[in-house]
Amino acid sequence: MSPSWIRLVSSLKRLPGVGPRMAERLALFVLRSSDGEELAQAVLDARQKLSRCETCGVFTEGTACRRCQDDSRDPGVICVIEEVGDLDAIERSGSFRGRYHILGGVLSPLDGIGPGQLRIDSLLKRVKASASNGRSVKEIIVATNPTVEGEATASYLARLLRPFEVRVTRLGYGMPSGASLEYADELTVTRALEGRQELAAE
Amino acid sequence: MSPSWIRLVSSLKRLPGVGPRMAERLALFVLRSSDGEELAQAVLDARQKLSRCETCGVFTEGTACRRCQDDSRDPGVICVIEEVGDLDAIERSGSFRGRYHILGGVLSPLDGIGPGQLRIDSLLKRVKASASNGRSVKEIIVATNPTVEGEATASYLARLLRPFEVRVTRLGYGMPSGASLEYADELTVTRALEGRQELAAE
């Protein structure tokens, strides 16, 4: 096999959820179809133009996303989520009109993901800053997924947030344990938002 | 969502076997990891450097692939396959030392794939040319997959090749090695019975 083919297949194999067979199938596709050129350009374009919103962390063009500039959204409630798919799920439910904060993942020592790899510092700064600029954050809803790592991350955040005068809540038990927020239906997400409970620091 | 994000996700969604959820997951990956840049470059590099070998149709750098230039391979036997993955499978078996011809798919009228979309003309030209240059093709093994489309394509090729003095064969049917009769599907068992062979007493 030629070097360009090997490079292409091994690049595709690094994508999450793509095994050796699928990598070869995708390689053929991007070679045979003009969609291959468009895909490469879309990746380069997105990597050049998109960066995380300085406030909430969603990928956006520019330094501030649409939602963080939307004054109709309550700046007093911040919903902390793992990634943008979770944001989409909550927005689809139509039950939340506050702000978001994307962690970029969850604590997972086995994968080498500690607090430094997540957007936790920026969350604390946000809460601190809100106190001084008079748009005080009153509640932080920790909406990490109900998995072992998601729960551990929630507890960790609750401990960090204890010094601040802010209510820390967790999504309600509308969510079946072990499930992923990204795939939940709208009603389940709505119930989970309504049934949110105090998250006590241990 | 910003235009660059939408463009990226919709490009990824066009990949075979990638649905909307996986497209978002892949989009996040290519944005967050430096592998995203490498992937885009690998696609562009491969699209620029790789093209189908003029003879057999495998993707290669240059106009002729390594195997078509390998004089130790018998030019008298051509194995016709759907795509390069099939070639790899046959090479792994170590049981074939002839040449290959990649169709680039199978006849599938419902998907708009007719003879014009496959590398059938180039196969006929190859057989014709071989007669005049003295390296006559003696046998064509049609190794399309044993699916409805693969069988139809094989029959079609057999009809087209009838005018030539060439033996046209099909891969043997039967039980896959190591399989259990108990769990084999009916068609496989039927084909295995039809293809039964004399068992010589040793």
Short mmCIF file of C-alpha atoms in Angstrom, two decimals:
data_model
loop_
_atom_site.label_atom_id
_atom_site.label_comp_id
_atom_site.label_asym_id
_atom_site.label_seq_id
_atom_site.Cartn_x
_atom_site.Cartn_y
_atom_site.Cartn_z
CA MET A 1 0.00 0.00 0.00
CA SER A 2 1.26 3.50 -0.81
CA PRO A 3 2.30 5.96 1.93
CA SER A 4 -0.57 8.38 1.26
CA TRP A 5 -3.11 5.56 1.65
CA ILE A 6 -1.52 4.34 4.88
CA ARG A 7 -1.43 7.90 6.26
CA LEU A 8 -5.09 8.43 5.35
CA VAL A 9 -6.30 5.17 6.88
CA SER A 10 -4.32 5.67 10.08
CA SER A 11 -5.67 9.22 10.42
CA LEU A 12 -9.23 7.98 10.04
CA LYS A 13 -8.59 5.15 12.51
CA ARG A 14 -7.83 7.74 15.19
CA LEU A 15 -11.42 9.06 15.03
CA PRO A 16 -13.54 7.94 17.98
CA GLY A 17 -15.66 4.89 17.18
CA VAL A 18 -13.83 4.12 13.92
CA GLY A 19 -12.11 0.73 13.66
CA PRO A 20 -9.70 -0.56 10.99
CA ARG A 21 -12.46 -1.79 8.63
CA MET A 22 -14.50 1.39 8.83
CA ALA A 23 -11.32 3.45 8.37
CA GLU A 24 -10.70 1.72 5.03
CA ARG A 25 -14.32 2.23 4.03
CA LEU A 26 -14.10 5.94 4.90
CA ALA A 27 -10.76 6.26 3.08
CA LEU A 28 -12.33 4.89 -0.11
CA PHE A 29 -15.24 7.27 0.30
CA VAL A 30 -13.13 10.41 0.73
CA LEU A 31 -11.00 9.39 -2.27
CA ARG A 32 -13.89 8.53 -4.55
CA SER A 33 -16.35 11.30 -3.72
CA SER A 34 -15.91 15.05 -4.08
CA ASP A 35 -17.34 15.13 -0.54
CA GLY A 36 -13.82 14.14 0.55
CA GLU A 37 -12.40 17.49 -0.55
CA GLU A 38 -15.29 19.34 1.08
CA LEU A 39 -14.79 17.40 4.33
CA ALA A 40 -11.09 18.29 4.52
CA GLN A 41 -11.86 21.95 3.84
CA ALA A 42 -14.67 21.95 6.41
CA VAL A 43 -12.31 20.56 9.05
CA LEU A 44 -9.62 23.16 8.26
CA ASP A 45 -12.19 25.96 8.12
CA ALA A 46 -13.76 24.93 11.42
CA ARG A 47 -10.38 24.55 13.14
CA GLN A 48 -9.39 28.00 11.94
CA LYS A 49 -12.62 29.84 12.72
CA LEU A 50 -14.06 28.07 15.75
CA SER A 51 -12.74 28.45 19.26
CA ARG A 52 -14.28 28.05 22.66
CA CYS A 53 -16.43 30.94 23.88
CA GLU A 54 -14.36 32.63 26.60
CA THR A 55 -17.30 32.50 28.98
CA CYS A 56 -19.25 29.28 28.50
CA GLY A 57 -16.80 27.21 26.41
CA VAL A 58 -19.06 26.34 23.49
CA PHE A 59 -17.31 26.27 20.10
CA THR A 60 -18.15 29.51 18.33
CA GLU A 61 -16.83 32.00 15.78
CA GLY A 62 -15.35 35.00 17.60
CA THR A 63 -14.69 35.23 21.35
CA ALA A 64 -18.26 35.28 22.68
CA CYS A 65 -21.13 33.02 21.71
CA ARG A 66 -24.68 34.05 20.90
CA ARG A 67 -26.12 32.71 24.16
CA CYS A 68 -23.64 34.51 26.40
CA GLN A 69 -24.61 37.77 24.72
CA ASP A 70 -28.34 37.09 24.96
CA ASP A 71 -29.66 39.41 27.71
CA SER A 72 -32.98 37.59 27.79
CA ARG A 73 -31.18 34.63 29.39
CA ASP A 74 -30.89 34.73 33.18
CA PRO A 75 -27.24 35.26 34.16
CA GLY A 76 -28.11 34.19 37.71
CA VAL A 77 -28.36 30.49 36.84
CA ILE A 78 -25.48 28.57 35.27
CA CYS A 79 -25.96 25.05 34.00
CA VAL A 80 -22.66 23.12 34.03
CA ILE A 81 -22.43 20.43 31.36
CA GLU A 82 -19.84 18.07 29.94
CA GLU A 83 -20.01 18.93 26.25
CA VAL A 84 -22.01 20.74 23.60
CA GLY A 85 -24.26 17.72 22.87
CA ASP A 86 -25.65 18.09 26.39
CA LEU A 87 -26.35 21.76 25.73
CA ASP A 88 -28.33 20.82 22.63
CA ALA A 89 -30.38 18.33 24.66
CA ILE A 90 -31.26 20.93 27.29
CA GLU A 91 -32.07 23.58 24.66
CA ARG A 92 -34.38 21.11 22.88
CA SER A 93 -36.32 20.64 26.12
CA GLY A 94 -37.07 24.38 26.14
CA SER A 95 -37.06 24.30 29.97
CA PHE A 96 -33.96 26.35 30.68
CA ARG A 97 -33.37 30.05 30.07
CA GLY A 98 -30.17 30.54 32.08
CA ARG A 99 -26.55 30.37 31.02
CA TYR A 100 -24.25 27.42 30.34
CA HIS A 101 -20.76 26.38 31.30
CA ILE A 102 -19.08 23.58 29.38
CA LEU A 103 -16.50 21.56 31.30
CA GLY A 104 -15.11 19.82 28.21
CA GLY A 105 -15.41 16.41 29.86
CA VAL A 106 -15.45 14.89 33.35
CA LEU A 107 -12.80 13.97 35.89
CA SER A 108 -11.35 10.62 34.88
CA PRO A 109 -8.01 9.86 36.53
CA LEU A 110 -7.58 6.64 34.54
CA ASP A 111 -7.69 8.65 31.31
CA GLY A 112 -5.39 11.29 32.76
CA ILE A 113 -8.17 13.87 32.99
CA GLY A 114 -7.82 15.92 36.17
CA PRO A 115 -9.27 19.32 37.14
CA GLY A 116 -6.58 21.07 35.07
CA GLN A 117 -7.89 19.49 31.86
CA LEU A 118 -11.44 20.74 32.46
CA ARG A 119 -12.86 24.25 32.38
CA ILE A 120 -13.22 24.40 36.16
CA ASP A 121 -11.00 27.41 36.86
CA SER A 122 -13.02 29.48 34.42
CA LEU A 123 -16.23 28.44 36.21
CA LEU A 124 -14.86 29.64 39.58
CA LYS A 125 -13.66 32.89 38.00
CA ARG A 126 -17.10 33.36 36.52
CA VAL A 127 -18.77 32.97 39.90
CA LYS A 128 -16.23 35.31 41.56
CA ALA A 129 -16.60 37.94 38.84
CA SER A 130 -20.38 37.81 39.00
CA ALA A 131 -20.29 38.85 42.67
CA SER A 132 -18.28 41.98 41.86
CA ASN A 133 -20.19 43.10 38.77
CA GLY A 134 -23.56 42.91 40.46
CA ARG A 135 -24.94 40.18 38.18
CA SER A 136 -24.55 37.67 40.94
CA VAL A 137 -24.84 33.96 40.15
CA LYS A 138 -27.47 32.52 42.47
CA GLU A 139 -27.58 28.93 41.36
CA ILE A 140 -25.32 26.47 39.63
CA ILE A 141 -27.03 23.39 38.20
CA VAL A 142 -24.44 20.63 37.84
CA ALA A 143 -25.73 18.66 34.86
CA THR A 144 -22.86 16.24 34.34
CA ASN A 145 -24.11 12.82 33.27
CA PRO A 146 -25.31 10.35 35.93
CA THR A 147 -22.26 8.12 35.46
CA VAL A 148 -19.55 7.34 38.02
CA GLU A 149 -17.28 10.03 36.57
CA GLY A 150 -20.12 12.52 36.20
CA GLU A 151 -21.15 12.07 39.86
CA ALA A 152 -17.56 12.36 41.06
CA THR A 153 -17.12 15.55 39.05
CA ALA A 154 -20.37 16.94 40.51
CA SER A 155 -19.20 16.24 44.08
CA TYR A 156 -15.85 17.83 43.34
CA LEU A 157 -17.54 20.95 42.00
CA ALA A 158 -19.86 21.13 45.02
CA ARG A 159 -16.83 21.16 47.32
CA LEU A 160 -15.10 23.87 45.29
CA LEU A 161 -18.22 26.03 45.21
CA ARG A 162 -18.95 25.79 48.95
CA PRO A 163 -17.11 29.05 49.80
CA PHE A 164 -19.40 31.02 47.50
CA GLU A 165 -22.90 32.18 48.29
CA VAL A 166 -24.43 30.14 45.57
CA ARG A 167 -26.98 27.35 45.50
CA VAL A 168 -25.47 24.23 43.92
CA THR A 169 -27.99 21.77 42.51
CA ARG A 170 -27.88 18.55 40.55
CA LEU A 171 -30.30 17.51 37.79
CA GLY A 172 -33.28 15.62 39.20
CA TYR A 173 -33.68 11.88 39.12
CA GLY A 174 -35.69 11.96 35.97
CA MET A 175 -32.59 10.57 34.34
CA PRO A 176 -32.18 6.82 34.33
CA SER A 177 -28.88 5.94 35.96
CA GLY A 178 -26.09 5.15 33.51
CA ALA A 179 -27.78 6.94 30.63
CA SER A 180 -26.36 9.82 28.64
CA LEU A 181 -27.95 13.28 28.70
CA GLU A 182 -27.17 13.75 25.03
CA TYR A 183 -29.60 10.97 24.08
CA ALA A 184 -32.40 11.75 26.52
CA ASP A 185 -35.83 12.71 25.22
CA GLU A 186 -37.26 16.20 25.87
CA LEU A 187 -39.72 15.17 28.58
CA THR A 188 -37.08 13.34 30.58
CA VAL A 189 -34.84 16.40 30.43
CA THR A 190 -37.73 18.65 31.48
CA ARG A 191 -38.55 16.43 34.47
CA ALA A 192 -34.92 16.31 35.43
CA LEU A 193 -34.72 20.10 35.38
CA GLU A 194 -37.90 20.48 37.46
CA GLY A 195 -36.77 17.89 40.00
CA ARG A 196 -33.30 19.29 40.58
CA GLN A 197 -32.06 19.00 44.16
CA GLU A 198 -29.49 20.56 46.46
CA LEU A 199 -26.06 19.10 46.03
CA ALA A 200 -24.47 18.92 49.50
CA ALA A 201 -20.71 19.23 49.69
CA GLU A 202 -19.36 16.15 51.43
CA MET B 1 -24.79 27.12 15.90
CA SER B 2 -22.17 28.91 13.79
CA PRO B 3 -21.83 28.30 10.03
CA SER B 4 -18.42 26.62 10.30
CA TRP B 5 -19.79 24.15 12.84
CA ILE B 6 -22.85 23.37 10.73
CA ARG B 7 -20.67 22.89 7.64
CA LEU B 8 -18.31 20.57 9.54
CA VAL B 9 -21.10 18.43 11.01
CA SER B 10 -22.94 18.13 7.70
CA SER B 11 -19.69 17.13 5.93
CA LEU B 12 -19.05 14.42 8.50
CA LYS B 13 -22.67 13.24 8.27
CA ARG B 14 -22.11 12.44 4.59
CA LEU B 15 -19.52 9.78 5.50
CA PRO B 16 -20.87 6.24 5.13
CA GLY B 17 -22.08 4.79 8.44
CA VAL B 18 -21.99 8.13 10.26
CA GLY B 19 -25.28 9.40 11.69
CA PRO B 20 -26.09 12.84 13.17
CA ARG B 21 -24.91 11.94 16.70
CA MET B 22 -21.64 10.44 15.58
CA ALA B 23 -21.08 13.40 13.25
CA GLU B 24 -21.25 15.76 16.25
CA ARG B 25 -18.93 13.52 18.23
CA LEU B 26 -16.43 13.46 15.34
CA ALA B 27 -16.74 17.24 14.89
CA LEU B 28 -15.78 17.78 18.53
CA PHE B 29 -12.86 15.39 18.12
CA VAL B 30 -11.42 17.07 15.03
CA LEU B 31 -11.77 20.48 16.68
CA ARG B 32 -10.26 19.49 20.02
CA SER B 33 -7.43 17.24 18.89
CA SER B 34 -4.44 18.08 16.70
CA ASP B 35 -5.36 14.83 14.91
CA GLY B 36 -8.08 16.92 13.22
CA GLU B 37 -5.50 18.97 11.32
CA GLU B 38 -3.57 15.84 10.40
CA LEU B 39 -6.75 14.14 9.17
CA ALA B 40 -7.64 17.04 6.88
CA GLN B 41 -4.11 17.15 5.48
CA ALA B 42 -4.07 13.36 5.00
CA VAL B 43 -7.32 13.56 3.03
CA LEU B 44 -6.02 16.37 0.81
CA ASP B 45 -2.66 14.64 0.35
CA ALA B 46 -4.29 11.33 -0.54
CA ARG B 47 -6.75 12.96 -2.94
CA GLN B 48 -3.89 14.74 -4.66
CA LYS B 49 -1.45 11.83 -4.86
CA LEU B 50 -3.61 8.72 -5.17
CA SER B 51 -5.45 7.72 -8.30
CA ARG B 52 -6.68 4.40 -9.64
CA CYS B 53 -4.07 2.19 -11.27
CA GLU B 54 -4.86 2.35 -14.99
CA THR B 55 -4.83 -1.42 -15.20
CA CYS B 56 -6.33 -2.94 -12.06
CA GLY B 57 -8.00 0.07 -10.47
CA VAL B 58 -6.40 -0.04 -7.03
CA PHE B 59 -5.64 3.39 -5.54
CA THR B 60 -1.94 4.03 -5.97
CA GLU B 61 0.64 6.80 -6.37
CA GLY B 62 1.53 7.13 -10.06
CA THR B 63 -0.27 5.44 -12.97
CA ALA B 64 0.65 1.79 -12.35
CA CYS B 65 0.52 -0.11 -9.07
CA ARG B 66 3.19 -2.38 -7.64
CA ARG B 67 1.24 -5.59 -8.36
CA CYS B 68 0.58 -4.79 -12.02
CA GLN B 69 4.34 -4.30 -12.50
CA ASP B 70 5.26 -7.49 -10.65
CA ASP B 71 6.35 -9.98 -13.32
CA SER B 72 6.30 -12.84 -10.82
CA ARG B 73 2.48 -12.60 -10.82
CA ASP B 74 0.70 -14.63 -13.51
CA PRO B 75 -0.89 -12.24 -16.06
CA GLY B 76 -2.99 -15.13 -17.37
CA VAL B 77 -5.40 -15.12 -14.42
CA ILE B 78 -7.41 -12.04 -13.41
CA CYS B 79 -9.39 -11.96 -10.19
CA VAL B 80 -12.30 -9.50 -10.44
CA ILE B 81 -13.27 -7.94 -7.11
CA GLU B 82 -15.57 -5.21 -5.84
CA GLU B 83 -13.12 -3.09 -3.86
CA VAL B 84 -9.64 -2.99 -2.36
CA GLY B 85 -10.74 -4.60 0.93
CA ASP B 86 -11.51 -7.78 -1.03
CA LEU B 87 -8.02 -7.64 -2.54
CA ASP B 88 -6.51 -7.49 0.95
CA ALA B 89 -8.54 -10.55 2.02
CA ILE B 90 -7.33 -12.58 -0.96
CA GLU B 91 -3.71 -11.46 -0.50
CA ARG B 92 -3.88 -12.45 3.18
CA SER B 93 -4.90 -15.96 2.12
CA GLY B 94 -1.63 -16.26 0.17
CA SER B 95 -3.43 -18.53 -2.33
CA PHE B 96 -3.46 -16.28 -5.38
CA ARG B 97 -0.53 -15.15 -7.51
CA GLY B 98 -2.40 -13.73 -10.51
CA ARG B 99 -3.58 -10.20 -11.27
CA TYR B 100 -6.54 -8.21 -9.98
CA HIS B 101 -9.27 -6.07 -11.47
CA ILE B 102 -11.28 -3.80 -9.20
CA LEU B 103 -14.83 -3.03 -10.33
CA GLY B 104 -15.35 -0.23 -7.83
CA GLY B 105 -18.67 -1.70 -6.68
CA VAL B 106 -21.46 -3.89 -8.01
CA LEU B 107 -24.45 -3.34 -10.26
CA SER B 108 -27.22 -1.82 -8.17
CA PRO B 109 -29.96 -0.17 -10.25
CA LEU B 110 -31.76 1.10 -7.14
CA ASP B 111 -28.65 3.08 -6.17
CA GLY B 112 -28.18 4.28 -9.74
CA ILE B 113 -25.12 2.10 -10.29
CA GLY B 114 -25.12 0.64 -13.80
CA PRO B 115 -22.30 -0.84 -15.89
CA GLY B 116 -21.08 2.68 -16.76
CA GLN B 117 -20.30 3.40 -13.12
CA LEU B 118 -18.12 0.30 -12.76
CA ARG B 119 -14.73 -0.52 -14.26
CA ILE B 120 -16.21 -3.05 -16.70
CA ASP B 121 -15.09 -1.45 -19.98
CA SER B 122 -11.51 -1.46 -18.77
CA LEU B 123 -11.81 -5.17 -17.95
CA LEU B 124 -12.98 -5.97 -21.49
CA LYS B 125 -10.21 -3.81 -22.96
CA ARG B 126 -7.71 -5.65 -20.80
CA VAL B 127 -8.88 -9.03 -22.09
CA LYS B 128 -8.86 -7.81 -25.71
CA ALA B 129 -5.39 -6.26 -25.36
CA SER B 130 -3.98 -9.42 -23.80
CA ALA B 131 -4.90 -11.45 -26.89
CA SER B 132 -2.91 -9.12 -29.16
CA ASN B 133 0.20 -8.73 -27.00
CA GLY B 134 0.68 -12.44 -26.54
CA ARG B 135 0.17 -12.40 -22.76
CA SER B 136 -3.23 -13.93 -23.18
CA VAL B 137 -5.68 -13.98 -20.26
CA LYS B 138 -6.77 -17.59 -19.77
CA GLU B 139 -9.04 -17.30 -16.76
CA ILE B 140 -11.14 -14.67 -15.06
CA ILE B 141 -12.19 -15.43 -11.49
CA VAL B 142 -15.26 -13.36 -10.67
CA ALA B 143 -14.93 -12.82 -6.91
CA THR B 144 -17.78 -10.38 -6.30
CA ASN B 145 -19.49 -11.03 -2.98
CA PRO B 146 -22.22 -13.69 -2.69
CA THR B 147 -24.96 -11.08 -2.34
CA VAL B 148 -27.89 -10.48 -4.70
CA GLU B 149 -26.02 -7.60 -6.37
CA GLY B 150 -22.73 -9.51 -6.43
CA GLU B 151 -24.38 -12.50 -8.13
CA ALA B 152 -26.15 -10.31 -10.68
CA THR B 153 -22.89 -8.56 -11.47
CA ALA B 154 -21.12 -11.92 -11.88
CA SER B 155 -23.80 -13.15 -14.32
CA TYR B 156 -23.59 -9.91 -16.26
CA LEU B 157 -19.80 -10.22 -16.56
CA ALA B 158 -20.07 -13.88 -17.63
CA ARG B 159 -22.38 -12.83 -20.48
CA LEU B 160 -20.05 -10.02 -21.59
CA LEU B 161 -17.01 -12.30 -21.51
CA ARG B 162 -18.62 -15.14 -23.49
CA PRO B 163 -17.25 -13.93 -26.89
CA PHE B 164 -13.68 -14.20 -25.61
CA GLU B 165 -11.67 -17.38 -25.38
CA VAL B 166 -11.36 -17.15 -21.64
CA ARG B 167 -12.48 -19.38 -18.80
CA VAL B 168 -14.81 -17.48 -16.46
CA THR B 169 -15.04 -18.89 -12.93
CA ARG B 170 -16.67 -17.89 -9.67
CA LEU B 171 -15.28 -18.32 -6.14
CA GLY B 172 -16.36 -21.61 -4.55
CA TYR B 173 -19.38 -21.65 -2.27
CA GLY B 174 -19.80 -23.55 0.94
CA MET B 175 -19.09 -23.65 4.60
CA PRO B 176 -16.63 -21.04 5.86
CA SER B 177 -13.60 -22.66 7.45
CA GLY B 178 -14.05 -23.26 11.17
CA ALA B 179 -17.79 -22.65 11.04
CA SER B 180 -20.41 -24.88 12.61
CA LEU B 181 -23.03 -26.54 10.40
CA GLU B 182 -25.53 -26.12 13.21
CA TYR B 183 -25.41 -22.34 12.93
CA ALA B 184 -25.01 -21.98 9.17
CA ASP B 185 -27.84 -20.28 7.28
CA GLU B 186 -29.97 -22.29 4.84
CA LEU B 187 -28.51 -20.78 1.68
CA THR B 188 -24.96 -21.50 2.77
CA VAL B 189 -25.87 -25.13 3.52
CA THR B 190 -27.69 -25.46 0.17
CA ARG B 191 -24.68 -24.08 -1.68
CA ALA B 192 -22.33 -26.33 0.30
CA LEU B 193 -24.42 -29.38 -0.68
CA GLU B 194 -24.53 -28.33 -4.33
CA GLY B 195 -20.79 -27.77 -4.36
CA ARG B 196 -19.95 -31.11 -2.73
CA GLN B 197 -16.84 -32.85 -4.00
CA GLU B 198 -15.51 -36.38 -4.16
CA LEU B 199 -13.73 -37.35 -1.00
CA ALA B 200 -10.81 -39.48 -2.10
CA ALA B 201 -9.94 -42.34 0.18
CA GLU B 202 -6.36 -41.80 1.27
#
